[in-house]
PDB file of C-alpha atoms and ligand atoms in Angstrom:
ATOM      1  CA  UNK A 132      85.171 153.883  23.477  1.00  0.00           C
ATOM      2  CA  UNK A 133      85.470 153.219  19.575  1.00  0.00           C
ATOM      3  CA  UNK A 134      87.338 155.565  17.694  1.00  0.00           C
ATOM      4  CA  UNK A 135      85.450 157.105  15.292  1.00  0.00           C
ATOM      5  CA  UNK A 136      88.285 156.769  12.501  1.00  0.00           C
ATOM      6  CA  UNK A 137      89.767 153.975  13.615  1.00  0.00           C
ATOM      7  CA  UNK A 138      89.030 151.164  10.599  1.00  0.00           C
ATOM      8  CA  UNK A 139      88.025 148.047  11.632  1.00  0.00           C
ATOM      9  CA  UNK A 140      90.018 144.822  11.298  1.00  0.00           C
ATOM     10  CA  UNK A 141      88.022 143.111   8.591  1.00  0.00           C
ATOM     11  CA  UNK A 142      89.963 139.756   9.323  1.00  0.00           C
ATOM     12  CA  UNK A 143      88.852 139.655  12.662  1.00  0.00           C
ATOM     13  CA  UNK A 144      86.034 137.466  13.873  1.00  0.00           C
ATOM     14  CA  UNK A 145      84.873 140.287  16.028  1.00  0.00           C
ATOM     15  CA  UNK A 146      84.501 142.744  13.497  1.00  0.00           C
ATOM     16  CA  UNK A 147      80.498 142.268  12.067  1.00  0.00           C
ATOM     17  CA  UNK A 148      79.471 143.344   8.233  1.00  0.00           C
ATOM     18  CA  UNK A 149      76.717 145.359   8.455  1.00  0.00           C
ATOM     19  CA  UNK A 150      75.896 146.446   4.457  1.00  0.00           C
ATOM     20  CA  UNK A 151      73.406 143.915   4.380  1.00  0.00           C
ATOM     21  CA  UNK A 152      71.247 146.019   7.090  1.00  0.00           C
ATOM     22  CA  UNK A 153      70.976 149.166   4.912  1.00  0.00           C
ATOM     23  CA  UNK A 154      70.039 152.234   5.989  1.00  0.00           C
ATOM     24  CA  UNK A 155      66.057 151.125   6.720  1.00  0.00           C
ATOM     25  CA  UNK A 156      65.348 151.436   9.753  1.00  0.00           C
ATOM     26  CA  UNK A 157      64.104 148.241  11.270  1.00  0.00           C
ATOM     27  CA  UNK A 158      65.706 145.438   9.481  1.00  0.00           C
ATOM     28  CA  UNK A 159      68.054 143.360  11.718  1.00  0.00           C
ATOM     29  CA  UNK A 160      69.797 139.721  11.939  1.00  0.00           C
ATOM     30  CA  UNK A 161      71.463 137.810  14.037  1.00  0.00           C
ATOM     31  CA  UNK A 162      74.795 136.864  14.654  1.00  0.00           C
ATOM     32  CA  UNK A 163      76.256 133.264  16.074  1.00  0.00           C
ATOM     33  CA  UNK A 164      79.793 132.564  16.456  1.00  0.00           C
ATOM     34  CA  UNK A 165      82.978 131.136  18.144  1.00  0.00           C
ATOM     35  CA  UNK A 166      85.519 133.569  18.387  1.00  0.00           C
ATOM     36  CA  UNK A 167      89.121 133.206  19.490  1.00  0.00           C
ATOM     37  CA  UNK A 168      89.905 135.493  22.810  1.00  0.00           C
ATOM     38  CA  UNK A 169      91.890 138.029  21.968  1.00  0.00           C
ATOM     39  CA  UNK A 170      94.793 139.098  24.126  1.00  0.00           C
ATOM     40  CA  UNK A 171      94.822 141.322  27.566  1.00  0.00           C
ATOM     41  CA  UNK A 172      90.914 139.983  27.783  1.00  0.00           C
ATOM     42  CA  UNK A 173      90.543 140.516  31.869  1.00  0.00           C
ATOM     43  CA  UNK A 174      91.048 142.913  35.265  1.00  0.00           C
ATOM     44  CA  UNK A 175      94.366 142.203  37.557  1.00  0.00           C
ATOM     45  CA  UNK A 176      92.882 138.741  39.610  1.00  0.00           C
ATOM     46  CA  UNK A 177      90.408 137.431  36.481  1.00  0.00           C
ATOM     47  CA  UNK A 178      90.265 136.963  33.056  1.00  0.00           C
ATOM     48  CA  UNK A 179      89.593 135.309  29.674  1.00  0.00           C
ATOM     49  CA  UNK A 180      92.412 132.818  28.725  1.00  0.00           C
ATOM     50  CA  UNK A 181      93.866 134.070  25.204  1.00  0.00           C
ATOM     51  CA  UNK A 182      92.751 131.940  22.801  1.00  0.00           C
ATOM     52  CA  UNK A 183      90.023 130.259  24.788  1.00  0.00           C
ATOM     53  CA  UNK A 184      86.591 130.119  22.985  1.00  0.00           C
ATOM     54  CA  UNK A 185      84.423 133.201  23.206  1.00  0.00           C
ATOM     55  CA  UNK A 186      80.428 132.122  22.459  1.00  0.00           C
ATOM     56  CA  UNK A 187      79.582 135.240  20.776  1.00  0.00           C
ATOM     57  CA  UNK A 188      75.018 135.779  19.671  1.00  0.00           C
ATOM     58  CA  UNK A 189      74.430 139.281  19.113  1.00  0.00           C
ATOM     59  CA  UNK A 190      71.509 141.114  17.425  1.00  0.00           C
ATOM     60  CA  UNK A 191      72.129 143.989  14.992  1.00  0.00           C
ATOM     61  CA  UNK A 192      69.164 146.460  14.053  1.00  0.00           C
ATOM     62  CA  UNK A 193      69.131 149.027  11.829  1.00  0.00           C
ATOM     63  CA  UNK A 194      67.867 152.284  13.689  1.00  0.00           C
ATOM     64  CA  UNK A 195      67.301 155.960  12.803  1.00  0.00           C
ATOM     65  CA  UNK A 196      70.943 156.766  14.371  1.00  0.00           C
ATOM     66  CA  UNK A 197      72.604 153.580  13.126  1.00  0.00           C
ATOM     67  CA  UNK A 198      73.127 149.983  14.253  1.00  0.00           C
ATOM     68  CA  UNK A 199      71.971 148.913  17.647  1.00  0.00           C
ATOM     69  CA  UNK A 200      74.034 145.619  18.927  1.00  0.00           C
ATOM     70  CA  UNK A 201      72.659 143.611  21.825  1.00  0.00           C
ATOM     71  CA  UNK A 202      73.754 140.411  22.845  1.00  0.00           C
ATOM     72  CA  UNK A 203      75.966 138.369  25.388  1.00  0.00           C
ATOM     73  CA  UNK A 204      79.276 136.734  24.988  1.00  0.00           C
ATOM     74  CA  UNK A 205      80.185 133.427  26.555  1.00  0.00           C
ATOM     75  CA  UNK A 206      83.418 133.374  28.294  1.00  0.00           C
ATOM     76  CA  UNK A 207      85.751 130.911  30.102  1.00  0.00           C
ATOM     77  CA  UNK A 208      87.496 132.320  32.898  1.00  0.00           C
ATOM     78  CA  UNK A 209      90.592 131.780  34.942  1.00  0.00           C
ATOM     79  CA  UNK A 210      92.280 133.810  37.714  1.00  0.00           C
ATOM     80  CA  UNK A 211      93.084 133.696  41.579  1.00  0.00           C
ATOM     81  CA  UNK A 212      91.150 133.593  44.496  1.00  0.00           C
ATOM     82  CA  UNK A 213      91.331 137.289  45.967  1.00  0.00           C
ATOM     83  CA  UNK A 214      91.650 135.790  50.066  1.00  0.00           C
ATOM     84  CA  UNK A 215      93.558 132.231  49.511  1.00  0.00           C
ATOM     85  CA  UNK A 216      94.912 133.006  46.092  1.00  0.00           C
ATOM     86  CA  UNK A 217      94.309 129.345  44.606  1.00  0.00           C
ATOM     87  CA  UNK A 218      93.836 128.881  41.168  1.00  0.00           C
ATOM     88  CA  UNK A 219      89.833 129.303  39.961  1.00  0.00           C
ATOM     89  CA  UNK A 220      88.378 128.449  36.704  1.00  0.00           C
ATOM     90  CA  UNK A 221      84.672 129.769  36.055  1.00  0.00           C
ATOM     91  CA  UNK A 222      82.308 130.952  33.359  1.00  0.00           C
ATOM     92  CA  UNK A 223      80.507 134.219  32.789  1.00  0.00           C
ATOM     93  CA  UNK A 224      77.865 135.104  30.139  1.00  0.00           C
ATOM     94  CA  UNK A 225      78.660 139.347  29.471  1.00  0.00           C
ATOM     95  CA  UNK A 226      76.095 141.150  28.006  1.00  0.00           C
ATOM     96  CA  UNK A 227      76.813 143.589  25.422  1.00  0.00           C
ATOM     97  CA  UNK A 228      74.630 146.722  23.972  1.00  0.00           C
ATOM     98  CA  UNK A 229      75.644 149.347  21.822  1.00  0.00           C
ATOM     99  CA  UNK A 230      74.482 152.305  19.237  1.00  0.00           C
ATOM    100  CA  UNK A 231      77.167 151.975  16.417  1.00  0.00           C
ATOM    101  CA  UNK A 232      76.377 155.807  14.545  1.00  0.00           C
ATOM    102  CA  UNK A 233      76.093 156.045  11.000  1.00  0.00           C
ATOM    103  CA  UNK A 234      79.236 157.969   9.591  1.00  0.00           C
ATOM    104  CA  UNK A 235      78.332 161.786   9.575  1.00  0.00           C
ATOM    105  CA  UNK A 236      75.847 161.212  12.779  1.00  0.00           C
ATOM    106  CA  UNK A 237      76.331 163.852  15.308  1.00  0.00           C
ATOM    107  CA  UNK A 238      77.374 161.776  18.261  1.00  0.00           C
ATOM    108  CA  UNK A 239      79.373 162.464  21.710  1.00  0.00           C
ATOM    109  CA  UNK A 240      83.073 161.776  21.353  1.00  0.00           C
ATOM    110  CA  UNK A 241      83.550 158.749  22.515  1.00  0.00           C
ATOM    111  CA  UNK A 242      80.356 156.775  20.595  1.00  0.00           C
ATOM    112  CA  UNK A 243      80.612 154.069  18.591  1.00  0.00           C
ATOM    113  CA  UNK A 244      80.752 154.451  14.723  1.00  0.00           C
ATOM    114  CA  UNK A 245      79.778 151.945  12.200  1.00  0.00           C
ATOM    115  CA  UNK A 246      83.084 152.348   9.836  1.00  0.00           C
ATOM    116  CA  UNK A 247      83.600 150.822   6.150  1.00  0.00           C
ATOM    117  CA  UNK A 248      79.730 149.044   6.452  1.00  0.00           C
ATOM    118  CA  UNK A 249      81.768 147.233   9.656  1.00  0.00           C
ATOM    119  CA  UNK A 250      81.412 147.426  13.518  1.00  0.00           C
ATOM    120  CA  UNK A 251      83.584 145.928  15.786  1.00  0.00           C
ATOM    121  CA  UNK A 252      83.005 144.195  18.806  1.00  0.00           C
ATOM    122  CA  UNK A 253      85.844 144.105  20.613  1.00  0.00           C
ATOM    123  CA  UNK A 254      85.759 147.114  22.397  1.00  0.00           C
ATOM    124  CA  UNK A 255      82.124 146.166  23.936  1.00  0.00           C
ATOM    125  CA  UNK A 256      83.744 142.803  25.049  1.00  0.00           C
ATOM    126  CA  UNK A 257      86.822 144.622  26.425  1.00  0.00           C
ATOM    127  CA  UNK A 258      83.854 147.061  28.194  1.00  0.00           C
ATOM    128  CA  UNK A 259      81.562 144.151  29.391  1.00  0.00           C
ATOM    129  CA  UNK A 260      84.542 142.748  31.072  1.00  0.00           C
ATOM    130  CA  UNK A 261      85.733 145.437  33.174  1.00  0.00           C
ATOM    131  CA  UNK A 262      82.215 145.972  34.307  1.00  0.00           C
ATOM    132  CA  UNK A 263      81.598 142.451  34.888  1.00  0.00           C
ATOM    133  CA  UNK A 264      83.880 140.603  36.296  1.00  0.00           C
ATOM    134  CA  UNK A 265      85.052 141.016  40.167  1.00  0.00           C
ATOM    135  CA  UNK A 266      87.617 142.943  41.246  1.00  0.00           C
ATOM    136  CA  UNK A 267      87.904 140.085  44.354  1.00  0.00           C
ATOM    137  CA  UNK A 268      87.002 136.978  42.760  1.00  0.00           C
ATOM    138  CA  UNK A 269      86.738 134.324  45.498  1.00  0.00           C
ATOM    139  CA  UNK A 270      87.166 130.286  44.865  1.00  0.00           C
ATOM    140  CA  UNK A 271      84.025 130.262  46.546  1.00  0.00           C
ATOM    141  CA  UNK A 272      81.556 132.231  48.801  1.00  0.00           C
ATOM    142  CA  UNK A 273      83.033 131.256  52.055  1.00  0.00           C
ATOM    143  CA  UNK A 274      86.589 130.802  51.394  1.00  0.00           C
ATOM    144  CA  UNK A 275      88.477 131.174  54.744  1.00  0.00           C
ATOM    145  CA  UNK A 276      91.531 132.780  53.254  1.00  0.00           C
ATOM    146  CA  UNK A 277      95.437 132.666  54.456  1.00  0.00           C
ATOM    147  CA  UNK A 278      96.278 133.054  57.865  1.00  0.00           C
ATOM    148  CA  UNK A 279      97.827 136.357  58.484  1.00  0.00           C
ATOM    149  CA  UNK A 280     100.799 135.318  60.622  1.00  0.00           C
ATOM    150  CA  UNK A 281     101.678 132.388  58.277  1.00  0.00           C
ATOM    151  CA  UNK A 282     100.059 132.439  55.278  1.00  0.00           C
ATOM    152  CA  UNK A 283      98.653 128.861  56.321  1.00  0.00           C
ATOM    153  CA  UNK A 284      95.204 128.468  53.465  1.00  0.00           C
ATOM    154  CA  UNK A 285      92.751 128.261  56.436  1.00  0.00           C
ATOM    155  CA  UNK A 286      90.203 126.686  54.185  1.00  0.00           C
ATOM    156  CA  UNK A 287      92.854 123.266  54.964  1.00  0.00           C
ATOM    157  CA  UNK A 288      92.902 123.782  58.188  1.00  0.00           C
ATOM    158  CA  UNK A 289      89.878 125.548  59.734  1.00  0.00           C
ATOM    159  CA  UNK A 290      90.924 124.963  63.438  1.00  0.00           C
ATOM    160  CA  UNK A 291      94.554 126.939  62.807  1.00  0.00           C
ATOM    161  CA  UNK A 292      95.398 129.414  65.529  1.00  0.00           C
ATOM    162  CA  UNK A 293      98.438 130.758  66.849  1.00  0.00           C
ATOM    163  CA  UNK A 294      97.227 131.564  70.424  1.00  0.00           C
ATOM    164  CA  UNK A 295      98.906 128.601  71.460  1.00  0.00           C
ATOM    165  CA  UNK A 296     101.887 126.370  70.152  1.00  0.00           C
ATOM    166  CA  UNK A 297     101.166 123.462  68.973  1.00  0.00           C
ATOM    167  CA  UNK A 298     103.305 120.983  69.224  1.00  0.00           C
ATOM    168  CA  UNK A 299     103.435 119.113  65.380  1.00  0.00           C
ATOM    169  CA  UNK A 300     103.409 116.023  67.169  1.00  0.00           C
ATOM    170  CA  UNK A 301     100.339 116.745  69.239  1.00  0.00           C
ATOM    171  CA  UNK A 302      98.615 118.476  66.326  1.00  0.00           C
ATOM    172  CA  UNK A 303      99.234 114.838  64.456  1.00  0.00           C
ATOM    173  CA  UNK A 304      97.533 113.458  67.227  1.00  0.00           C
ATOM    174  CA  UNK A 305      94.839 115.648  67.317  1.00  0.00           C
ATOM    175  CA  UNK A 306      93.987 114.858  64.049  1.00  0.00           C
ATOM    176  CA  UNK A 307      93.855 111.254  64.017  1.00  0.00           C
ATOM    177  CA  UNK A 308      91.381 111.376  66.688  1.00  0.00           C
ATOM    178  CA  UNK A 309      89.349 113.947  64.926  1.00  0.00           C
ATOM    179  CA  UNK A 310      89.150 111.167  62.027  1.00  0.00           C
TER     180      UNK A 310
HETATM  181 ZN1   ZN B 564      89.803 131.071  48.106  1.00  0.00          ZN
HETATM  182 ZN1   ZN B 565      99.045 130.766  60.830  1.00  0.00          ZN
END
């Protein structure tokens, strides 16, 4: 989703040199780094905090087309539990892969173009994490989820029902002889 004249920003920790590679087909090397996350990093219920650290170890090989990129990105993660909408803090590794064309390569509209000796990541990350990340992330496997009448979290209080009235001071009761 890289525009093909869109210049990278050079300042950027996301944004790789690549002149090193030349054009020779099979030379590659590897790339390590913390980044900063940038902004808007997520889907509506998940995402990456801005700012948060982004493990980034990518590959880069020179190919007959271009550059191929592989590699993952290690995120932190924050959102809301999709049933009981509690806070939910969690980690993800994304994997990335990419042909970046040489400039002048016939390739479909909406490829990837290695610009001023440069590719930029971003887009793959902002890619990875639509793809990856849950529409519905849940707090966990199991989580019970609000009660519909009340919005009671029924991961609290499993036994909650509203087929009978229950009396606070009976419920009280009740649970002290649970305990
Ligand atoms: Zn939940
Ligand atoms: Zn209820």
């Amino acid at each position: 989703m890289t525009s093909s004249s869109k210049h990278p920003d050079a300042r950027s920790l996301l944004v790789l040199e690549t002149h090193e590679l030349s054009r020779r087909a099979g030379t590659m090397k590897e790339v390590h780094r913390t980044v900063p996350a940038p902004a808007g990093l997520g889907v509506e219920m998940i995402g990456v905090p801005e700012g948060s650290e982004i493990a980034v170890s990518v590959k880069l090989e020179s190919v007959v087309e271009g550059i191929w990129v592989s590699g993952t990105a290690e995120v932190e993660l924050t959102g809301e539990c999709a049933r009981c909408l509690r806070p939910l803090a969690d980690e993800a590794t994304l994997e990335m892969q990419e042909l970046f064309y040489h400039p002048g390569r016939d390739a479909e509209e909406d490829a990837s173009f290695v610009v001023d000796e440069r590719i930029d990541l971003e887009p793959l990350l902002r890619d990875a994490v639509v793809l990856e990340l849950p529409f519905t992330p849940v707090c966990r496997d199991d989580c019970a989820g609000l009660c519909v009448a009340c919005g009671a979290n029924l991961n609290d209080d499993p036994d909650h029902t509203h087929d009978e009235q229950i009396d606070p001071r009976w419920a009280a009761l009740r649970d002290v002889t649970q305990n």
